[in-house]
Short mmCIF file of C-alpha atoms and ligand atoms in Angstrom, two decimals:
data_model
loop_
_atom_site.label_atom_id
_atom_site.label_comp_id
_atom_site.label_asym_id
_atom_site.label_seq_id
_atom_site.Cartn_x
_atom_site.Cartn_y
_atom_site.Cartn_z
CA MET A 1 20.98 69.10 66.51
CA LYS A 2 23.42 66.22 66.58
CA PHE A 3 24.63 65.15 70.17
CA ALA A 4 27.57 62.79 70.83
CA CYS A 5 25.43 60.99 73.57
CA GLY A 6 21.69 60.21 73.86
CA ALA A 7 19.41 61.25 76.74
CA LYS A 8 16.55 59.74 78.57
CA ILE A 9 14.19 60.69 81.66
CA ILE A 10 14.41 58.14 84.27
CA GLY A 11 12.45 59.83 87.21
CA VAL A 12 9.89 62.05 87.77
CA GLY A 13 8.80 63.47 91.39
CA ALA A 14 6.77 65.97 93.30
CA GLY A 15 6.95 68.41 96.10
CA LEU A 16 3.77 69.71 97.28
CA PRO A 17 2.57 72.01 100.11
CA VAL A 18 0.48 70.32 102.74
CA SER A 19 -2.64 73.02 102.63
CA VAL A 20 -5.39 72.73 99.80
CA VAL A 21 -7.26 76.02 99.34
CA THR A 22 -10.61 75.63 97.63
CA ASN A 23 -12.33 77.83 95.31
CA GLU A 24 -14.79 78.14 98.26
CA ASP A 25 -12.05 79.36 100.21
CA LEU A 26 -11.17 82.06 97.89
CA THR A 27 -14.75 83.56 97.97
CA ARG A 28 -13.82 84.70 101.66
CA LEU A 29 -10.99 86.95 100.10
CA VAL A 30 -12.31 88.34 96.67
CA ASP A 31 -15.63 88.74 94.86
CA THR A 32 -15.69 85.50 92.94
CA SER A 33 -17.62 81.90 93.07
CA ASP A 34 -16.63 78.57 92.69
CA GLU A 35 -18.71 78.39 89.42
CA TRP A 36 -16.99 81.37 87.82
CA ILE A 37 -13.51 79.92 88.60
CA GLU A 38 -14.15 76.25 87.64
CA THR A 39 -15.87 77.44 84.39
CA ARG A 40 -13.38 79.79 83.18
CA THR A 41 -10.18 78.11 84.19
CA GLY A 42 -10.93 74.40 85.21
CA ILE A 43 -9.34 74.93 88.68
CA LYS A 44 -11.25 73.62 91.65
CA GLU A 45 -8.35 73.88 94.23
CA ARG A 46 -4.80 74.36 94.82
CA ARG A 47 -1.95 73.87 97.20
CA ILE A 48 -0.49 76.99 98.91
CA VAL A 49 2.53 76.90 101.24
CA ASN A 50 2.18 77.66 104.86
CA GLU A 51 4.70 79.93 106.87
CA THR A 52 7.20 77.15 107.29
CA GLU A 53 7.11 75.74 103.61
CA SER A 54 9.42 77.38 100.93
CA ALA A 55 10.58 77.04 97.29
CA THR A 56 13.68 75.38 98.36
CA GLY A 57 11.75 72.80 100.69
CA LEU A 58 9.34 71.80 97.81
CA ALA A 59 12.29 71.61 95.34
CA THR A 60 14.16 69.14 97.71
CA GLU A 61 11.16 67.17 98.26
CA ALA A 62 10.53 66.59 94.45
CA ALA A 63 14.06 65.82 94.08
CA ARG A 64 14.06 62.92 96.52
CA ASP A 65 11.09 61.79 95.21
CA ALA A 66 12.59 61.81 91.58
CA LEU A 67 15.70 60.25 92.78
CA ALA A 68 13.61 57.37 94.56
CA TYR A 69 11.42 56.75 91.39
CA ALA A 70 14.72 56.32 89.38
CA GLY A 71 16.33 54.26 92.02
CA ILE A 72 19.27 56.29 92.41
CA GLU A 73 21.31 57.96 94.99
CA GLY A 74 21.81 62.06 95.13
CA ASP A 75 25.48 61.86 95.18
CA THR A 76 25.52 60.32 91.37
CA ILE A 77 23.90 63.64 90.29
CA GLU A 78 26.66 65.78 88.33
CA LEU A 79 24.40 68.75 87.59
CA VAL A 80 21.50 70.42 89.24
CA ILE A 81 19.27 72.95 87.49
CA VAL A 82 16.09 74.63 88.98
CA ALA A 83 13.71 76.52 86.90
CA THR A 84 12.12 79.19 89.04
CA SER A 85 10.86 82.71 89.07
CA THR A 86 10.17 82.72 92.70
CA PRO A 87 13.29 81.73 94.59
CA ASP A 88 13.49 82.30 98.27
CA ASN A 89 16.43 84.40 97.81
CA LEU A 90 18.28 86.28 94.76
CA TYR A 91 21.13 84.15 95.99
CA PRO A 92 22.21 81.53 97.12
CA SER A 93 20.54 79.69 94.20
CA THR A 94 17.77 77.13 95.00
CA ALA A 95 19.99 74.84 92.99
CA CYS A 96 22.61 75.05 95.39
CA GLN A 97 20.45 74.65 98.35
CA VAL A 98 18.94 71.41 96.95
CA GLN A 99 22.39 70.08 95.72
CA ALA A 100 23.32 70.11 99.60
CA ALA A 101 20.12 68.76 100.79
CA ILE A 102 20.19 65.56 98.55
CA GLY A 103 23.99 65.01 99.07
CA ALA A 104 24.77 65.65 95.33
CA SER A 105 28.52 66.71 96.63
CA ARG A 106 30.01 66.37 93.10
CA ALA A 107 27.30 68.50 91.37
CA VAL A 108 27.24 71.77 89.61
CA ALA A 109 24.12 73.64 90.50
CA PHE A 110 22.50 76.75 89.15
CA ASP A 111 18.94 78.40 88.78
CA MET A 112 17.32 79.61 85.52
CA GLU A 113 14.31 81.42 84.86
CA ALA A 114 11.91 81.38 81.89
CA ALA A 115 8.76 81.58 84.01
CA CYS A 116 6.17 78.77 83.31
CA THR A 117 8.28 77.55 80.36
CA GLY A 118 11.28 77.06 82.73
CA ILE A 119 11.01 73.33 83.05
CA ILE A 120 11.29 72.98 79.23
CA TYR A 121 14.25 75.38 78.96
CA ALA A 122 15.85 73.47 81.74
CA LEU A 123 15.22 69.78 80.22
CA SER A 124 16.70 71.24 77.04
CA VAL A 125 19.80 72.58 78.84
CA GLY A 126 20.15 69.29 80.60
CA GLN A 127 19.96 67.48 77.34
CA GLN A 128 22.80 69.82 75.90
CA PHE A 129 25.03 68.97 78.74
CA ILE A 130 24.40 65.34 78.63
CA GLY A 131 24.56 65.31 74.71
CA SER A 132 27.90 67.10 74.66
CA GLY A 133 29.27 64.16 76.94
CA THR A 134 29.97 66.56 80.09
CA TYR A 135 27.61 64.98 82.63
CA LYS A 136 26.01 61.62 82.85
CA ARG A 137 23.10 62.44 85.27
CA VAL A 138 21.25 65.60 85.60
CA LEU A 139 18.44 66.63 87.95
CA VAL A 140 16.03 69.29 86.43
CA ILE A 141 13.59 70.98 88.92
CA GLY A 142 10.77 73.14 88.23
CA VAL A 143 9.54 75.01 91.44
CA ASP A 144 7.44 78.08 92.00
CA VAL A 145 5.61 79.71 95.15
CA HIS A 146 3.69 82.32 93.50
CA SER A 147 1.40 82.96 96.32
CA ARG A 148 4.00 85.00 97.93
CA PHE A 149 3.72 87.40 94.89
CA LEU A 150 -0.03 87.56 94.48
CA ASN A 151 -2.22 90.49 95.35
CA TRP A 152 -4.89 88.35 97.25
CA GLU A 153 -7.34 91.17 96.75
CA ASP A 154 -7.01 90.83 92.81
CA ARG A 155 -9.55 88.47 91.97
CA ASN A 156 -8.18 88.57 88.36
CA THR A 157 -4.82 86.66 89.40
CA CYS A 158 -5.00 85.24 92.90
CA ILE A 159 -7.45 82.54 91.83
CA LEU A 160 -5.24 81.20 89.21
CA PHE A 161 -2.12 80.03 90.85
CA GLY A 162 -0.93 77.23 93.08
CA ASP A 163 2.60 76.45 94.62
CA GLY A 164 4.56 73.25 94.17
CA ALA A 165 7.66 71.56 92.67
CA GLY A 166 8.11 69.21 89.98
CA ALA A 167 11.48 67.34 89.22
CA PHE A 168 12.74 65.17 86.24
CA VAL A 169 16.06 63.15 86.49
CA LEU A 170 17.93 62.82 83.05
CA GLU A 171 20.54 60.19 82.14
CA ALA A 172 23.11 59.66 79.55
CA THR A 173 22.34 56.78 77.00
CA GLU A 174 23.70 55.28 73.81
CA GLN A 175 22.73 57.42 71.01
CA SER A 176 20.84 54.39 69.72
CA ASP A 177 18.63 54.69 72.83
CA ASN A 178 18.24 58.41 72.82
CA GLN A 179 14.64 59.40 74.33
CA MET A 180 14.86 63.21 74.16
CA LEU A 181 13.52 63.12 70.57
CA GLY A 182 12.96 66.78 69.82
CA THR A 183 13.05 70.17 71.35
CA TYR A 184 11.77 73.65 70.34
CA LEU A 185 12.40 76.86 72.43
CA ARG A 186 11.14 80.54 71.77
CA ALA A 187 10.96 83.84 73.46
CA ASP A 188 9.51 87.19 72.64
CA GLY A 189 10.29 89.91 74.80
CA ASN A 190 7.84 92.27 73.19
CA GLY A 191 5.26 90.62 75.38
CA GLY A 192 7.13 90.99 78.57
CA HIS A 193 4.57 93.60 79.87
CA LEU A 194 1.68 91.37 79.51
CA LEU A 195 2.82 89.10 82.58
CA TRP A 196 5.28 90.24 85.10
CA ILE A 197 6.31 90.52 88.76
CA PRO A 198 8.42 93.75 89.47
CA ASN A 199 8.87 92.71 93.13
CA THR A 200 12.74 92.13 94.06
CA GLY A 201 14.01 93.11 90.74
CA THR A 202 16.45 96.36 90.60
CA GLN A 203 13.65 98.54 89.31
CA TYR A 204 11.14 97.59 92.03
CA PRO A 205 10.51 101.15 94.10
CA HIS A 206 12.56 101.38 97.18
CA ALA A 207 10.53 100.81 100.33
CA GLY A 208 12.53 103.27 102.27
CA THR A 209 10.61 106.37 101.40
CA ASP A 210 6.99 106.00 101.20
CA GLY A 211 6.97 102.29 101.08
CA PRO A 212 6.02 99.43 98.54
CA GLN A 213 3.34 100.28 96.29
CA PRO A 214 0.56 97.60 96.60
CA THR A 215 -0.32 97.89 92.99
CA THR A 216 3.20 97.20 91.59
CA ARG A 217 4.68 94.69 94.04
CA PHE A 218 2.37 91.71 92.93
CA LEU A 219 2.16 89.71 89.81
CA GLN A 220 0.45 91.79 86.93
CA MET A 221 -1.18 90.14 84.12
CA ASN A 222 -3.25 90.96 80.98
CA GLY A 223 -5.24 87.81 81.18
CA ARG A 224 -6.91 88.02 77.73
CA ALA A 225 -3.64 88.75 75.76
CA ILE A 226 -1.88 85.76 77.44
CA TYR A 227 -4.98 83.67 76.59
CA GLU A 228 -4.65 84.62 72.95
CA PHE A 229 -0.81 84.18 72.96
CA ALA A 230 -1.13 80.76 74.43
CA VAL A 231 -3.67 79.29 72.06
CA ASN A 232 -1.31 79.86 69.21
CA ALA A 233 2.00 79.29 71.01
CA VAL A 234 0.98 75.69 72.10
CA PRO A 235 0.16 74.36 68.85
CA GLU A 236 3.05 76.15 67.04
CA ALA A 237 5.54 74.55 69.73
CA VAL A 238 3.87 70.97 69.60
CA ARG A 239 4.24 71.14 65.69
CA GLN A 240 7.80 72.35 65.82
CA ALA A 241 9.07 69.97 68.31
CA THR A 242 7.45 66.82 66.64
CA ALA A 243 8.96 67.84 63.31
CA ALA A 244 12.34 68.36 65.18
CA ALA A 245 11.84 64.83 66.36
CA GLY A 246 11.15 63.52 62.69
CA ILE A 247 7.59 62.50 64.02
CA THR A 248 4.12 64.09 63.24
CA VAL A 249 1.55 65.09 65.95
CA ASP A 250 -0.39 61.81 64.95
CA ASP A 251 2.42 59.74 66.47
CA ILE A 252 1.99 61.54 70.06
CA ASP A 253 0.41 59.40 72.36
CA TYR A 254 0.20 62.10 75.03
CA MET A 255 0.50 65.89 75.22
CA VAL A 256 1.42 67.13 78.70
CA PRO A 257 0.78 71.00 78.68
CA HIS A 258 1.59 73.63 80.96
CA GLN A 259 -1.50 73.73 83.33
CA ALA A 260 -2.71 77.28 83.25
CA ASN A 261 -6.37 77.04 82.30
CA ILE A 262 -8.22 74.15 81.06
CA ARG A 263 -9.88 76.27 78.20
CA ILE A 264 -6.33 77.06 76.70
CA ILE A 265 -5.54 73.30 76.74
CA LYS A 266 -8.54 72.11 75.24
CA ALA A 267 -8.32 74.90 72.51
CA ALA A 268 -4.73 73.80 71.68
CA ALA A 269 -5.64 70.34 71.84
CA ASP A 270 -8.52 70.82 69.30
CA ARG A 271 -6.32 72.84 67.06
CA LEU A 272 -3.94 69.94 66.87
CA GLY A 273 -6.41 67.20 66.41
CA ILE A 274 -5.28 65.68 69.94
CA LYS A 275 -7.99 63.63 71.63
CA LYS A 276 -9.20 64.50 75.19
CA GLU A 277 -8.06 61.10 76.54
CA GLN A 278 -4.70 62.09 75.32
CA VAL A 279 -4.22 65.18 77.06
CA VAL A 280 -2.63 64.88 80.56
CA THR A 281 -4.12 67.54 83.07
CA ASN A 282 -4.43 68.14 86.84
CA VAL A 283 -5.16 71.86 86.69
CA ASP A 284 -8.37 71.15 88.77
CA GLU A 285 -6.56 70.12 91.54
CA MET A 286 -3.19 72.17 91.53
CA GLY A 287 -4.08 75.30 89.68
CA ASN A 288 -1.32 76.92 87.67
CA THR A 289 1.87 75.89 89.38
CA SER A 290 4.05 77.74 86.67
CA ALA A 291 7.69 75.87 86.34
CA ALA A 292 6.46 72.84 88.37
CA SER A 293 3.25 72.27 86.32
CA ILE A 294 4.40 69.99 83.67
CA PRO A 295 6.32 67.46 85.71
CA LEU A 296 3.51 67.64 88.34
CA ALA A 297 0.74 66.71 85.79
CA LEU A 298 2.85 63.90 84.64
CA TRP A 299 3.50 62.78 88.03
CA SER A 300 -0.27 62.68 88.82
CA ALA A 301 -1.25 60.72 85.82
CA ILE A 302 1.75 58.10 86.25
CA ARG A 303 0.63 57.44 90.05
CA ARG A 304 -2.94 56.90 88.82
CA ASP A 305 -1.89 54.65 85.94
CA LYS A 306 -3.46 57.30 83.37
CA VAL A 307 -0.52 56.81 80.85
CA LYS A 308 0.70 53.80 79.36
CA ILE A 309 4.57 53.02 79.62
CA PRO A 310 6.32 53.13 77.06
CA SER A 311 4.75 56.08 75.16
CA THR A 312 5.67 59.14 73.19
CA MET A 313 4.95 62.49 75.01
CA CYS A 314 5.07 65.97 74.00
CA LEU A 315 5.66 68.32 77.10
CA VAL A 316 4.74 71.79 76.17
CA GLY A 317 4.90 75.29 77.94
CA PHE A 318 4.30 78.82 77.74
CA GLY A 319 4.51 81.93 79.93
CA ALA A 320 5.99 84.97 80.97
CA GLY A 321 8.87 86.56 79.00
CA LEU A 322 7.05 86.00 76.91
CA THR A 323 8.54 82.20 76.34
CA TRP A 324 7.34 79.10 74.94
CA GLY A 325 8.59 75.68 74.06
CA SER A 326 8.25 71.86 73.70
CA ALA A 327 10.07 68.62 74.30
CA VAL A 328 9.11 65.35 72.64
CA VAL A 329 10.12 62.40 74.81
CA LYS A 330 9.75 58.77 74.68
CA TRP A 331 8.83 57.70 78.16
CA THR A 332 9.89 54.30 79.44
CA ALA A 333 10.91 55.19 83.11
CA VAL A 334 8.92 52.81 85.68
CA ASP A 335 8.86 53.83 89.42
CA LYS A 336 11.84 51.65 90.81
CA ARG A 337 9.89 51.89 94.18
CA GLY A 338 7.06 49.38 92.81
CA ASP A 339 4.03 49.52 94.92
CA ALA A 340 6.02 51.55 97.60
CA ALA A 341 5.19 54.67 95.89
CA SER A 342 1.49 54.27 95.71
CA THR A 343 1.57 53.73 99.45
CA SER A 344 3.90 56.30 100.56
CA GLU A 345 2.78 58.82 103.24
CA LYS A 346 2.86 61.68 100.71
CA ALA A 347 0.87 59.88 98.19
CA GLU A 348 -1.82 58.94 100.70
CA LYS A 349 -1.89 62.45 101.50
CA ALA A 350 -2.25 63.91 97.89
CA GLU A 351 -5.07 61.34 97.10
CA ALA A 352 -6.97 62.09 100.25
CA SER A 353 -7.29 65.65 99.28
CA ILE A 354 -7.55 65.45 95.47
CA SER A 355 -9.83 62.63 94.71
O1 LIG B 1 1.09 80.73 82.97
C1 LIG B 1 0.30 81.61 82.39
C2 LIG B 1 -0.51 82.41 83.30
N1 LIG B 1 -1.54 83.18 82.65
C3 LIG B 1 -2.47 82.77 82.16
O2 LIG B 1 -2.69 81.57 81.68
C4 LIG B 1 -3.83 83.41 81.89
C5 LIG B 1 -4.47 83.23 80.60
N2 LIG B 1 -5.86 83.70 80.79
C6 LIG B 1 -6.98 83.38 81.21
O3 LIG B 1 -6.73 82.16 81.62
C7 LIG B 1 -8.05 84.04 81.21
O4 LIG B 1 -8.12 85.23 80.40
C8 LIG B 1 -8.71 84.40 82.75
C9 LIG B 1 -9.13 82.97 83.42
C10 LIG B 1 -7.56 84.99 83.44
C11 LIG B 1 -10.10 85.18 82.48
O5 LIG B 1 -10.95 84.56 81.72
P1 LIG B 1 -11.71 85.69 80.80
O6 LIG B 1 -12.80 84.66 80.20
O7 LIG B 1 -10.82 86.00 79.88
O8 LIG B 1 -12.49 86.85 81.55
P2 LIG B 1 -12.05 88.33 81.49
O9 LIG B 1 -10.92 88.71 81.98
O10 LIG B 1 -12.86 88.86 80.04
O11 LIG B 1 -13.38 88.95 82.38
C12 LIG B 1 -14.60 88.51 82.33
C13 LIG B 1 -15.32 89.28 83.57
C14 LIG B 1 -14.99 90.60 83.91
O12 LIG B 1 -16.01 91.17 84.38
P3 LIG B 1 -16.54 92.22 83.51
O13 LIG B 1 -15.75 93.55 83.15
O14 LIG B 1 -17.08 91.40 82.44
O15 LIG B 1 -17.90 92.78 84.24
C15 LIG B 1 -13.99 90.50 85.07
O16 LIG B 1 -13.87 91.61 86.16
O17 LIG B 1 -15.17 88.23 84.63
C16 LIG B 1 -14.49 89.05 85.77
N3 LIG B 1 -13.59 88.32 86.55
C17 LIG B 1 -14.15 87.54 87.62
N4 LIG B 1 -15.45 87.34 88.18
C18 LIG B 1 -15.47 86.41 89.24
C19 LIG B 1 -12.24 88.32 86.54
N5 LIG B 1 -11.84 87.45 87.56
C20 LIG B 1 -13.00 87.09 88.06
C21 LIG B 1 -13.14 86.24 89.22
N6 LIG B 1 -14.37 85.87 89.70
N7 LIG B 1 -12.17 85.59 89.99
#
């Protein structure tokens, strides 16, 4: 696709709940074990919101962190896109709430939903608005609070998810400096029944008569089918996005996949011939944070100097819808706060609980 302007990512940020829930903690809720969860998923712990935390709050925190990384003010943002499946309310949109909180008074704001692939879809939409010359700075946020939609008596699902928000800042560049090298988006609604949350939709049973049905108001998943879908979807998306970028898989320095399950990530990397040290993961410490997981994984890796800058990265997502997609980006952005970033209160807090 030909764009009038180039785009590049200039910031990444995170918004995380304070509370860490370990696998051991979950053994007090369901019949499971730390060994089972870690072996089958790679997850050791996850962050879960408390009563005062919310999707809007986490998204705002991630936005502020990404703006600080980029060294820019909120009032220079012209578009806020929030990818979420678990907003605080049907409306106002999370994006509008973030827009107000960060003082982006000139910005247009809207939410969009592509489940765990949402951040890839949102990045692509942001690139379109920049590429067409409409906006120069776009804030793209992925946030999910799945803990409010989980059946905490269902061991098949409640062990998998964590809450969190991740954000990117996109900026217009000269065409010659374009760093959003190639994208690939897919959807297949025929698999919609494999992963769904009926809660809050118009088909959700009305609570007025017999009350909500506990088996239908929570996230439902056919884990095995999603697993099979994912191990094929990730390699396809990586190959197609690299082809769109005019490069090959061998030209990628890092793959930053949706953090659902370490076995899915390893199987996909093996199929692509991508080495372990090229795969960016933090599923062990955050679980599956859905639309937030890709920026959160990259945020963790950058903070710990685990990725070299500049580098070529393939961000790749998959999830409910079904949806899947990928974006190949050249990453040159460094944290404008310098050392301040690693000594911030939030960073210290995260380090204390995950290392
Ligand atoms: O963003 C996308 C979101 N979803 C996903 O990415 C999910 C993809 N799928 C997966 O990650 C895996 O399918 C799971 C981790 C969900 C499950 O792993 P699995 O190897 O496919 O296990 P399974 O579903 O085949 O279950 C094996 C056994 C079953 O027991 P039986 O029937 O063999 O006696 C389950 O009841 O493991 C049992 N089981 C558990 N045991 C202890 C399921 N959950 C648990 C648990 N603790 N938490």
